[in-house]
């Protein structure tokens, strides 16, 4: 079975990366996690990748004069590893229009809200403040407009009366760990 060569972009803990690495151990999983790129040298996700035997590359954004020169470095690294699908998992950089156009149709992200609600930051606090009955996570195609690309998959959970932004964040994270590996599977299947 051909597996789609996939890269994961991270900036931090990488618990979603871990969920995808674990899922990708299944012999019929359609994506091979071939590369992990971080813009933060101390990101724990790099250790997770190394433990799984995956090649890692660190590209510290502070070393680049412009957003696009950083993005060109990421692009060059992806291309030199023959990457076909790029998965953003807690990657805390906004990518330039140039990069997004270059990878359009091959670039996905997970966002902690039920898009189109709550694009941007502080989604958990915003959902609680609005008195919403539920909150969730969305996997979507990345387009130049932030958190606005076509939706691939969503999962939701009720908001409890005593939820705080922190408890809700933990619940959403747990949802993401099932949602994201399934969404990557679905996308990779179509690319096989
Ligand atoms: C996730 O909540 C994701 O929705 C957001 O960043 C967080 C990453 O967490 N984009 P982790 O690094 O995968 O643990």
Coordinates of N, CA, C and O and ligand atoms in Angstrom, one line a residue:
X1 N 0.8 -1.2 0.0 CA 0.0 0.0 0.0 C 0.9 1.3 0.0 O 1.8 1.4 0.8
X2 N 0.5 2.2 -0.9 CA 1.3 3.4 -0.9 C 0.8 4.3 0.2 O -0.4 4.4 0.4
X3 N 1.7 4.9 0.9 CA 1.3 5.8 2.0 C 1.7 7.3 1.6 O 2.8 7.5 1.0
X4 N 0.8 8.2 1.9 CA 1.0 9.6 1.5 C 2.1 10.2 2.5 O 1.9 10.1 3.7
X5 N 3.1 10.8 1.9 CA 4.2 11.3 2.7 C 3.8 12.6 3.4 O 3.5 13.6 2.7
X6 N 3.7 12.6 4.7 CA 3.1 13.6 5.5 C 4.1 14.3 6.4 O 4.9 13.6 7.1
X7 N 4.0 15.6 6.5 CA 4.8 16.4 7.5 C 3.8 17.0 8.5 O 2.7 17.4 8.2
X8 N 4.2 17.1 9.8 CA 3.4 17.7 10.8 C 4.2 19.0 11.3 O 5.4 18.9 11.6
X9 N 3.5 20.1 11.3 CA 4.2 21.4 11.8 C 3.7 21.6 13.2 O 2.5 21.6 13.5
X10 N 4.6 21.8 14.1 CA 4.3 22.0 15.5 C 5.1 23.2 16.1 O 6.0 23.7 15.5
X11 N 4.6 23.7 17.3 CA 5.3 24.7 18.0 C 5.5 24.3 19.5 O 6.2 25.0 20.2
X12 N 4.8 23.3 20.0 CA 4.8 23.0 21.4 C 4.7 21.6 21.8 O 5.4 20.7 21.3
X13 N 3.8 21.3 22.7 CA 3.6 20.0 23.3 C 3.5 18.8 22.3 O 4.1 17.8 22.5
X14 N 2.7 19.0 21.3 CA 2.6 18.0 20.3 C 1.7 16.8 20.7 O 1.9 15.7 20.2
X15 N 0.7 17.0 21.5 CA -0.2 15.9 21.9 C -1.0 15.4 20.6 O -1.3 14.2 20.5
X16 N -1.4 16.3 19.8 CA -2.1 15.9 18.5 C -1.1 15.2 17.6 O -1.5 14.2 17.0
X17 N 0.1 15.6 17.5 CA 1.2 14.9 16.8 C 1.3 13.5 17.3 O 1.3 12.5 16.5
X18 N 1.3 13.3 18.6 CA 1.4 12.0 19.2 C 0.2 11.1 18.8 O 0.4 9.9 18.5
X19 N -1.0 11.7 18.8 CA -2.2 10.9 18.5 C -2.0 10.4 17.0 O -2.4 9.3 16.7
X20 N -1.5 11.3 16.2 CA -1.4 11.0 14.7 C -0.3 9.9 14.6 O -0.4 8.9 13.8
X21 N 0.8 10.1 15.3 CA 1.9 9.1 15.2 C 1.4 7.7 15.7 O 1.8 6.7 15.1
X22 N 0.6 7.7 16.7 CA 0.1 6.4 17.2 C -0.8 5.8 16.2 O -0.7 4.6 15.9
X23 N -1.7 6.6 15.6 CA -2.6 6.1 14.6 C -1.9 5.5 13.4 O -2.3 4.5 12.8
X24 N -0.8 6.2 13.0 CA -0.1 5.9 11.8 C 0.7 4.6 12.0 O 1.3 4.1 11.0
X25 N 0.7 4.0 13.2 CA 1.4 2.7 13.4 C 0.5 1.6 12.7 O 1.0 0.5 12.5
X26 N -0.8 1.8 12.6 CA -1.6 0.8 12.0 C -1.2 0.5 10.5 O -0.9 1.4 9.8
X27 N -1.1 -0.8 10.2 CA -0.6 -1.1 8.8 C -1.4 -0.5 7.7 O -0.8 -0.3 6.6
X28 N -2.7 -0.3 7.9 CA -3.5 0.2 6.8 C -3.7 1.7 6.9 O -4.5 2.3 6.2
X29 N -2.9 2.4 7.8 CA -3.1 3.9 7.8 C -2.5 4.5 6.6 O -1.4 4.2 6.2
X30 N -3.3 5.4 5.9 CA -2.8 5.8 4.5 C -1.7 6.9 4.5 O -1.3 7.2 3.5
X31 N -1.4 7.4 5.7 CA -0.3 8.4 5.7 C 0.9 7.9 6.5 O 0.8 7.3 7.5
X32 N 2.1 8.3 6.0 CA 3.3 8.0 6.7 C 3.8 9.4 7.2 O 4.0 10.3 6.4
X33 N 4.1 9.4 8.5 CA 4.6 10.7 9.1 C 6.1 10.7 8.9 O 6.9 10.0 9.6
X34 N 6.5 11.4 7.9 CA 7.9 11.4 7.4 C 8.7 12.5 7.9 O 10.0 12.4 7.9
X35 N 8.1 13.6 8.5 CA 8.9 14.7 8.9 C 8.1 15.5 9.9 O 6.8 15.7 9.7
X36 N 8.8 16.1 10.9 CA 8.1 17.0 11.9 C 9.0 18.3 11.9 O 10.2 18.2 12.0
X37 N 8.3 19.4 11.6 CA 9.0 20.7 11.6 C 8.5 21.5 12.8 O 7.3 21.7 13.0
X38 N 9.4 22.1 13.6 CA 9.0 23.0 14.6 C 9.7 24.4 14.4 O 10.9 24.4 14.0
X39 N 9.0 25.4 14.8 CA 9.7 26.8 14.8 C 10.2 27.1 16.2 O 10.8 28.2 16.3
X40 N 10.0 26.2 17.1 CA 10.5 26.4 18.5 C 11.4 25.2 18.9 O 11.0 24.1 18.9
X41 N 12.7 25.6 19.2 CA 13.7 24.5 19.5 C 13.3 23.6 20.7 O 13.7 22.5 20.7
X42 N 12.6 24.2 21.7 CA 12.3 23.4 22.9 C 11.0 22.7 22.9 O 10.6 22.1 23.9
X43 N 10.3 22.7 21.7 CA 9.0 22.1 21.6 C 9.1 20.6 22.0 O 9.9 19.8 21.4
X44 N 8.3 20.2 22.9 CA 8.3 18.8 23.4 C 7.9 17.8 22.2 O 8.3 16.7 22.2
X45 N 7.1 18.3 21.3 CA 6.7 17.5 20.1 C 7.9 17.0 19.4 O 7.8 15.9 18.7
X46 N 9.1 17.7 19.4 CA 10.3 17.2 18.7 C 10.7 15.9 19.3 O 11.2 15.0 18.6
X47 N 10.7 15.8 20.7 CA 11.1 14.6 21.4 C 10.1 13.5 21.0 O 10.5 12.3 20.8
X48 N 8.8 13.8 21.0 CA 7.8 12.8 20.6 C 8.2 12.2 19.2 O 8.1 11.0 19.0
X49 N 8.5 13.1 18.3 CA 8.8 12.6 16.9 C 10.1 11.8 16.9 O 10.1 10.7 16.3
X50 N 11.1 12.2 17.6 CA 12.4 11.5 17.7 C 12.1 10.1 18.3 O 12.7 9.1 17.8
X51 N 11.3 10.0 19.3 CA 11.0 8.7 20.0 C 10.3 7.8 19.0 O 10.4 6.6 19.1
X52 N 9.6 8.4 18.0 CA 8.9 7.5 17.0 C 9.8 7.3 15.8 O 9.3 6.7 14.8
X53 N 11.0 7.8 15.8 CA 11.9 7.6 14.7 C 11.7 8.4 13.5 O 12.1 8.1 12.4
X54 N 11.0 9.6 13.7 CA 10.7 10.5 12.6 C 11.7 11.6 12.5 O 12.1 12.1 13.6
X55 N 12.1 11.9 11.3 CA 13.0 13.0 11.1 C 12.5 14.3 11.6 O 11.3 14.6 11.3
X56 N 13.3 15.1 12.3 CA 12.8 16.4 12.8 C 13.7 17.5 12.2 O 14.9 17.4 12.0
X57 N 13.1 18.7 12.0 CA 13.8 19.9 11.5 C 13.3 21.0 12.4 O 12.1 21.2 12.6
X58 N 14.2 21.8 12.9 CA 13.8 23.0 13.7 C 14.2 24.3 12.9 O 15.4 24.4 12.4
X59 N 13.3 25.1 12.7 CA 13.5 26.4 11.9 C 13.1 27.5 12.8 O 11.9 27.9 12.8
X60 N 14.0 28.1 13.6 CA 13.6 29.2 14.5 C 13.2 30.4 13.8 O 14.0 31.0 13.0
X61 N 11.9 30.8 13.9 CA 11.4 32.0 13.1 C 12.2 33.3 13.4 O 12.3 34.1 12.5
X62 N 12.7 33.4 14.6 CA 13.5 34.6 15.0 C 14.7 34.8 14.1 O 15.2 35.9 14.0
X63 N 15.2 33.8 13.4 CA 16.4 33.9 12.6 C 16.1 34.5 11.2 O 17.0 34.7 10.4
X64 N 14.8 34.7 11.0 CA 14.4 35.2 9.6 C 13.8 36.6 9.7 O 13.0 36.9 10.5
X65 N 14.2 37.4 8.7 CA 13.9 38.8 8.7 C 12.4 39.1 8.4 O 11.8 40.0 8.8
X66 N 11.8 38.2 7.6 CA 10.4 38.4 7.2 C 9.7 37.1 7.3 O 10.3 36.0 7.4
X67 N 8.3 37.2 7.4 CA 7.5 36.0 7.5 C 7.7 35.1 6.3 O 7.8 33.9 6.4
X68 N 7.9 35.7 5.1 CA 8.0 34.9 3.9 C 9.3 34.2 3.8 O 9.4 33.1 3.3
X69 N 10.4 34.8 4.3 CA 11.7 34.2 4.2 C 11.7 32.9 5.1 O 12.3 31.9 4.8
X70 N 11.0 33.0 6.3 CA 10.8 31.8 7.1 C 10.0 30.8 6.4 O 10.4 29.6 6.3
X71 N 8.9 31.2 5.8 CA 8.0 30.3 5.1 C 8.7 29.6 3.9 O 8.5 28.4 3.6
X72 N 9.6 30.3 3.3 CA 10.4 29.7 2.1 C 11.3 28.6 2.6 O 11.5 27.6 1.9
X73 N 11.8 28.8 3.8 CA 12.7 27.8 4.4 C 11.9 26.5 4.8 O 12.3 25.4 4.5
X74 N 10.7 26.7 5.3 CA 9.8 25.6 5.6 C 9.4 24.9 4.3 O 9.5 23.6 4.2
X75 N 9.1 25.7 3.3 CA 8.7 25.1 2.0 C 9.8 24.3 1.4 O 9.6 23.1 0.9
X76 N 11.1 24.8 1.5 CA 12.2 24.1 1.0 C 12.4 22.8 1.7 O 12.7 21.7 1.1
X77 N 12.3 22.8 3.0 CA 12.4 21.6 3.8 C 11.4 20.5 3.4 O 11.7 19.3 3.2
X78 N 10.1 21.0 3.3 CA 9.1 20.0 2.9 C 9.3 19.4 1.6 O 9.2 18.2 1.4
X79 N 9.7 20.3 0.6 CA 10.0 19.7 -0.7 C 11.2 18.8 -0.8 O 11.2 17.8 -1.5
X80 N 12.2 19.1 0.0 CA 13.4 18.3 0.0 C 13.1 16.9 0.6 O 13.9 15.9 0.3
X81 N 12.1 16.8 1.4 CA 11.7 15.5 1.9 C 10.6 14.8 1.2 O 10.0 13.8 1.6
X82 N 10.2 15.4 0.0 CA 9.2 14.8 -0.8 C 7.8 14.8 -0.2 O 7.0 13.9 -0.4
X83 N 7.5 15.8 0.6 CA 6.2 15.8 1.4 C 5.0 16.1 0.4 O 5.1 17.0 -0.4
X84 N 4.0 15.4 0.7 CA 2.7 15.6 -0.2 C 1.6 16.2 0.6 O 0.7 16.8 0.0
X85 N 1.6 16.0 2.0 CA 0.5 16.5 2.8 C 1.1 17.2 4.0 O 2.0 16.6 4.7
X86 N 0.6 18.4 4.4 CA 1.2 19.1 5.5 C 0.0 19.3 6.6 O -1.0 19.8 6.2
X87 N 0.3 18.8 7.8 CA -0.7 18.9 8.9 C -0.2 19.8 9.9 O 0.9 19.6 10.5
X88 N -0.9 20.9 10.2 CA -0.6 21.8 11.2 C -1.2 21.4 12.5 O -2.4 21.2 12.6
X89 N -0.4 21.2 13.6 CA -0.9 20.7 14.9 C -0.3 21.5 16.0 O 0.8 21.2 16.5
X90 N -1.0 22.6 16.3 CA -0.5 23.5 17.3 C 0.7 24.3 16.8 O 1.7 24.6 17.6
X91 N 0.7 24.7 15.5 CA 1.8 25.5 14.9 C 1.4 26.9 15.1 O 0.4 27.3 14.4
X92 N 2.1 27.7 15.9 CA 1.6 29.0 16.3 C 2.2 30.1 15.5 O 2.6 31.2 16.0
X93 N 2.3 29.9 14.2 CA 2.7 30.9 13.2 C 1.6 31.1 12.2 O 1.1 30.1 11.7
X94 N 1.3 32.3 11.8 CA 0.4 32.5 10.7 C 1.3 32.4 9.4 O 2.3 33.1 9.3
X95 N 0.9 31.6 8.5 CA 1.7 31.3 7.3 C 1.3 32.4 6.2 O 0.1 32.8 6.1
X96 N 2.3 32.8 5.4 CA 2.1 33.8 4.4 C 1.1 33.3 3.3 O 1.0 32.1 3.1
X97 N 0.5 34.3 2.6 CA -0.4 33.9 1.5 C 0.4 33.1 0.5 O -0.1 32.1 -0.2
X98 N 1.7 33.5 0.3 CA 2.6 32.8 -0.7 C 2.6 31.3 -0.3 O 2.4 30.4 -1.2
X99 N 2.9 31.0 1.0 CA 3.1 29.6 1.4 C 1.7 28.8 1.2 O 1.7 27.7 0.7
X100 N 0.7 29.5 1.7 CA -0.7 28.8 1.7 C -1.1 28.5 0.2 O -1.6 27.4 -0.1
X101 N -0.8 29.4 -0.7 CA -1.1 29.2 -2.1 C -0.3 28.1 -2.7 O -0.7 27.2 -3.4
X102 N 1.0 28.0 -2.3 CA 1.9 27.0 -2.7 C 1.4 25.6 -2.3 O 1.6 24.7 -3.1
X103 N 0.8 25.5 -1.1 CA 0.4 24.2 -0.5 C -1.1 24.0 -0.5 O -1.6 23.1 0.1
X104 N -1.8 24.9 -1.2 CA -3.3 24.8 -1.1 C -3.8 23.4 -1.6 O -3.3 22.9 -2.6
X105 N -4.7 22.9 -0.9 CA -5.2 21.5 -1.2 C -4.3 20.4 -0.6 O -4.6 19.2 -0.8
X106 N -3.2 20.8 0.0 CA -2.3 19.8 0.7 C -2.0 20.2 2.1 O -1.1 19.7 2.7
X107 N -2.7 21.2 2.6 CA -2.4 21.8 3.9 C -3.7 21.9 4.8 O -4.7 22.5 4.4
X108 N -3.6 21.2 6.0 CA -4.7 21.2 6.9 C -4.4 21.7 8.3 O -3.2 21.6 8.7
X109 N -5.4 22.1 9.0 CA -5.1 22.6 10.4 C -6.3 22.1 11.3 O -7.3 21.8 10.8
X110 N -6.0 22.1 12.6 CA -7.0 21.9 13.6 C -7.2 23.1 14.4 O -6.2 23.7 14.9
X111 N -8.4 23.5 14.6 CA -8.7 24.7 15.4 C -9.7 24.4 16.5 O -10.7 23.7 16.3
X112 N -9.4 24.9 17.8 CA -10.3 24.5 18.9 C -11.6 25.3 19.0 O -11.8 26.0 20.0
X113 N -12.4 25.2 18.0 CA -13.8 25.7 18.1 C -14.6 25.1 17.0 O -14.1 24.4 16.1
X114 N -15.9 25.3 17.1 CA -16.8 24.8 16.1 C -16.9 25.9 15.0 O -17.8 26.7 15.0
X115 N -15.9 25.9 14.1 CA -15.9 26.9 13.0 C -17.2 26.8 12.3 O -17.8 25.7 12.1
X116 N -17.8 27.9 11.8 CA -17.1 29.2 11.7 C -17.2 30.1 13.0 O -16.8 31.2 13.0
X117 N -17.6 29.5 14.1 CA -17.6 30.2 15.4 C -16.2 30.3 15.9 O -15.4 29.4 15.8
X118 N -15.9 31.5 16.5 CA -14.6 31.7 17.2 C -13.3 31.4 16.4 O -12.6 30.5 16.8
X119 N -13.1 32.1 15.4 CA -11.8 32.1 14.7 C -10.8 32.8 15.6 O -11.2 33.6 16.4
X120 N -9.6 32.5 15.5 CA -8.6 33.2 16.3 C -8.4 32.6 17.7 O -8.6 31.4 17.8
X121 N -8.0 33.4 18.6 CA -7.5 32.9 19.9 C -8.6 32.9 21.0 O -9.7 33.4 20.7
X122 N -8.3 32.3 22.2 CA -9.2 32.3 23.4 C -10.6 31.8 23.1 O -11.6 32.3 23.5
X123 N -10.6 30.7 22.3 CA -11.9 30.2 21.9 C -12.7 29.6 23.0 O -14.0 29.7 23.0
X124 N -12.1 29.0 24.0 CA -12.8 28.3 25.1 C -13.5 29.4 26.0 O -14.7 29.3 26.3
X125 N -12.7 30.4 26.3 CA -13.3 31.5 27.1 C -14.5 32.2 26.4 O -15.5 32.5 27.0
X126 N -14.3 32.4 25.1 CA -15.3 33.0 24.3 C -16.6 32.2 24.2 O -17.7 32.8 24.3
X127 N -16.5 30.9 24.1 CA -17.7 30.0 24.0 C -18.4 30.0 25.4 O -19.6 30.1 25.4
X128 N -17.7 30.0 26.5 CA -18.3 30.0 27.8 C -19.0 31.4 28.0 O -20.1 31.4 28.5
X129 N -18.3 32.5 27.7 CA -18.8 33.8 27.9 C -20.1 34.0 27.1 O -21.1 34.7 27.6
X130 N -20.2 33.4 25.9 CA -21.4 33.5 25.1 C -22.5 32.7 25.6 O -23.6 32.8 25.1
X131 N -22.3 31.8 26.6 CA -23.3 30.9 27.1 C -23.7 29.8 26.1 O -24.8 29.2 26.2
X132 N -22.7 29.4 25.3 CA -23.0 28.3 24.3 C -23.2 27.0 25.1 O -22.7 26.7 26.1
X133 N -24.1 26.1 24.5 CA -24.4 24.8 25.0 C -23.2 23.8 24.7 O -23.0 22.9 25.5
X134 N -22.5 24.1 23.6 CA -21.5 23.1 23.3 C -20.3 23.9 22.7 O -20.4 25.0 22.2
X135 N -19.2 23.1 22.6 CA -17.9 23.7 22.1 C -17.2 22.5 21.4 O -17.7 21.3 21.5
X136 N -16.2 22.7 20.6 CA -15.6 21.6 19.9 C -14.4 22.0 19.1 O -13.7 23.0 19.5
X137 N -14.0 21.1 18.2 CA -12.8 21.3 17.4 C -13.1 21.0 15.9 O -14.0 20.3 15.6
X138 N -12.4 21.7 15.1 CA -12.6 21.6 13.6 C -11.3 21.3 12.9 O -10.3 22.0 13.1
X139 N -11.3 20.4 12.0 CA -10.2 20.2 11.1 C -10.6 20.8 9.7 O -11.7 20.5 9.3
X140 N -9.8 21.6 9.2 CA -10.2 22.4 8.0 C -9.0 22.6 7.0 O -7.8 22.5 7.4
X141 N -9.3 22.7 5.7 CA -8.3 23.1 4.8 C -7.8 24.5 5.1 O -8.6 25.3 5.5
X142 N -6.5 24.7 4.9 CA -6.0 26.1 5.1 C -6.0 26.9 3.9 O -5.6 26.5 2.8
X143 N -6.6 28.1 4.0 CA -6.7 29.1 2.9 C -6.1 30.4 3.4 O -5.9 30.5 4.7
X144 N -5.8 31.4 2.6 CA -5.2 32.6 3.1 C -6.0 33.3 4.2 O -5.4 33.9 5.1
X145 N -7.3 33.2 4.2 CA -8.0 33.8 5.3 C -8.0 32.9 6.5 O -8.4 31.7 6.4
X146 N -7.6 33.4 7.7 CA -7.4 32.6 8.9 C -8.6 31.8 9.3 O -9.7 32.4 9.4
X147 N -8.4 30.5 9.6 CA -9.5 29.7 10.1 C -10.8 29.7 9.3 O -11.9 29.6 9.9
X148 N -10.7 29.8 8.0 CA -11.9 30.0 7.1 C -12.0 29.0 6.0 O -13.0 29.0 5.3
X149 N -11.0 28.0 5.9 CA -11.1 27.1 4.8 C -12.2 26.1 5.0 O -12.8 25.9 6.1
X150 N -12.5 25.3 3.9 CA -13.5 24.3 4.0 C -13.3 23.3 5.1 O -12.2 22.8 5.4
X151 N -14.4 22.9 5.8 CA -14.4 22.0 6.9 C -14.2 20.6 6.5 O -15.0 20.1 5.6
X152 N -13.3 19.9 7.1 CA -13.1 18.4 6.8 C -13.8 17.6 7.8 O -14.5 16.6 7.5
X153 N -13.7 17.9 9.1 CA -14.3 17.2 10.2 C -14.5 18.0 11.4 O -13.7 18.9 11.7
X154 N -15.5 17.7 12.2 CA -15.7 18.4 13.5 C -16.1 17.4 14.6 O -16.7 16.4 14.3
X155 N -15.9 17.8 15.8 CA -16.4 17.0 17.0 C -16.7 18.0 18.1 O -16.1 19.1 18.2
X156 N -17.8 17.7 18.8 CA -18.2 18.6 19.9 C -18.5 17.9 21.2 O -18.6 16.7 21.2
X157 N -18.6 18.8 22.2 CA -18.9 18.3 23.6 C -19.7 19.3 24.3 O -19.6 20.5 24.0
X158 N -20.7 18.9 25.2 CA -21.5 19.9 25.9 C -20.6 20.7 26.8 O -19.6 20.2 27.3
X159 N -20.9 22.0 27.0 CA -20.2 22.8 28.0 C -21.0 22.6 29.3 O -22.2 22.9 29.4
X160 N -20.3 22.2 30.4 CA -20.9 22.0 31.7 C -21.0 23.4 32.4 O -20.2 24.3 32.2
X161 N -22.0 23.5 33.3 CA -22.2 24.7 34.1 C -20.9 25.2 34.8 O -20.6 26.4 34.9
X162 N -20.1 24.2 35.3 CA -18.9 24.6 36.1 C -17.6 24.6 35.2 O -16.5 24.6 35.8
X163 N -17.7 24.5 33.9 CA -16.5 24.5 33.1 C -15.8 25.8 33.2 O -16.5 26.9 33.1
X164 N -14.5 25.8 33.2 CA -13.7 27.0 33.1 C -13.0 26.9 31.8 O -13.0 25.8 31.1
X165 N -12.4 28.0 31.3 CA -11.6 27.9 30.0 C -10.6 26.7 30.1 O -10.4 26.0 29.1
X166 N -10.0 26.5 31.2 CA -9.0 25.5 31.3 C -9.6 24.0 31.3 O -9.1 23.2 30.5
X167 N -10.7 23.8 32.0 CA -11.3 22.5 31.9 C -11.9 22.2 30.5 O -11.8 21.1 30.0
X168 N -12.5 23.2 29.9 CA -13.0 23.1 28.6 C -11.9 22.8 27.6 O -12.0 21.9 26.7
X169 N -10.8 23.5 27.7 CA -9.6 23.2 26.9 C -9.2 21.8 26.9 O -8.9 21.1 25.9
X170 N -9.2 21.2 28.2 CA -8.8 19.8 28.3 C -9.7 18.9 27.6 O -9.3 17.9 27.0
X171 N -11.0 19.2 27.7 CA -12.0 18.3 27.1 C -11.9 18.4 25.5 O -12.0 17.4 24.9
X172 N -11.6 19.6 25.0 CA -11.5 19.7 23.6 C -10.2 19.0 23.1 O -10.2 18.3 22.0
X173 N -9.1 19.1 23.9 CA -7.9 18.4 23.5 C -8.2 16.9 23.4 O -7.7 16.3 22.4
X174 N -8.9 16.4 24.3 CA -9.2 14.9 24.3 C -10.0 14.6 23.0 O -9.7 13.6 22.4
X175 N -10.9 15.4 22.6 CA -11.7 15.2 21.4 C -10.8 15.2 20.2 O -10.9 14.4 19.2
X176 N -9.9 16.2 20.2 CA -8.9 16.4 19.1 C -8.1 15.1 18.8 O -7.8 14.8 17.6
X177 N -7.8 14.4 19.9 CA -6.9 13.3 19.7 C -7.5 12.1 18.9 O -6.8 11.2 18.5
X178 N -8.8 12.1 18.9 CA -9.5 11.1 18.0 C -9.8 11.8 16.7 O -9.7 11.1 15.6
X179 N -10.3 13.0 16.7 CA -10.7 13.7 15.5 C -9.6 13.9 14.5 O -9.8 13.6 13.3
X180 N -8.4 14.3 14.9 CA -7.4 14.6 14.0 C -6.8 13.4 13.2 O -6.7 13.4 12.0
X181 N -6.5 12.3 13.9 CA -6.0 11.2 13.2 C -7.0 10.6 12.2 O -6.6 10.2 11.1
X182 N -8.3 10.7 12.5 CA -9.3 10.3 11.6 C -9.4 11.2 10.4 O -9.6 10.7 9.3
X183 N -9.3 12.5 10.6 CA -9.4 13.5 9.5 C -8.1 13.3 8.6 O -8.3 13.4 7.4
X184 N -7.0 13.1 9.2 CA -5.8 12.9 8.3 C -5.9 11.6 7.5 O -5.6 11.6 6.3
X185 N -6.5 10.6 8.1 CA -6.8 9.3 7.4 C -7.7 9.6 6.2 O -7.4 9.1 5.1
X186 N -8.7 10.3 6.4 CA -9.7 10.6 5.4 C -9.1 11.4 4.2 O -9.2 11.1 3.0
X187 N -8.3 12.4 4.6 CA -7.6 13.2 3.5 C -6.6 12.4 2.8 O -6.5 12.5 1.5
X188 N -5.8 11.7 3.5 CA -4.7 10.9 2.9 C -5.3 9.8 1.9 O -4.7 9.6 0.8
X189 N -6.4 9.2 2.3 CA -7.1 8.2 1.5 C -7.4 8.8 0.1 O -7.2 8.1 -0.9
X190 N -7.9 10.1 0.1 CA -8.2 10.7 -1.2 C -7.0 11.0 -2.0 O -7.1 11.3 -3.2
X191 N -5.8 11.1 -1.4 CA -4.6 11.4 -2.1 C -3.8 10.2 -2.6 O -2.9 10.3 -3.3
X192 N -4.2 9.0 -2.1 CA -3.5 7.8 -2.4 C -3.5 7.5 -3.9 O -4.5 7.7 -4.5
Ligands
LIG1 C1 -4.7 22.3 19.9 O1 -5.7 22.6 20.9 C2 -5.1 22.8 18.6 O2 -6.4 22.9 18.4 C3 -4.5 24.2 18.6 O3 -3.3 24.0 19.3 C4 -3.4 23.0 20.2 C5 -2.2 22.1 20.1 O4 -2.0 21.2 21.1 N1 -4.3 24.6 17.2 P1 -0.8 20.1 21.0 O5 0.5 20.8 20.8 O6 -1.2 19.2 19.9 O7 -0.9 19.4 22.4

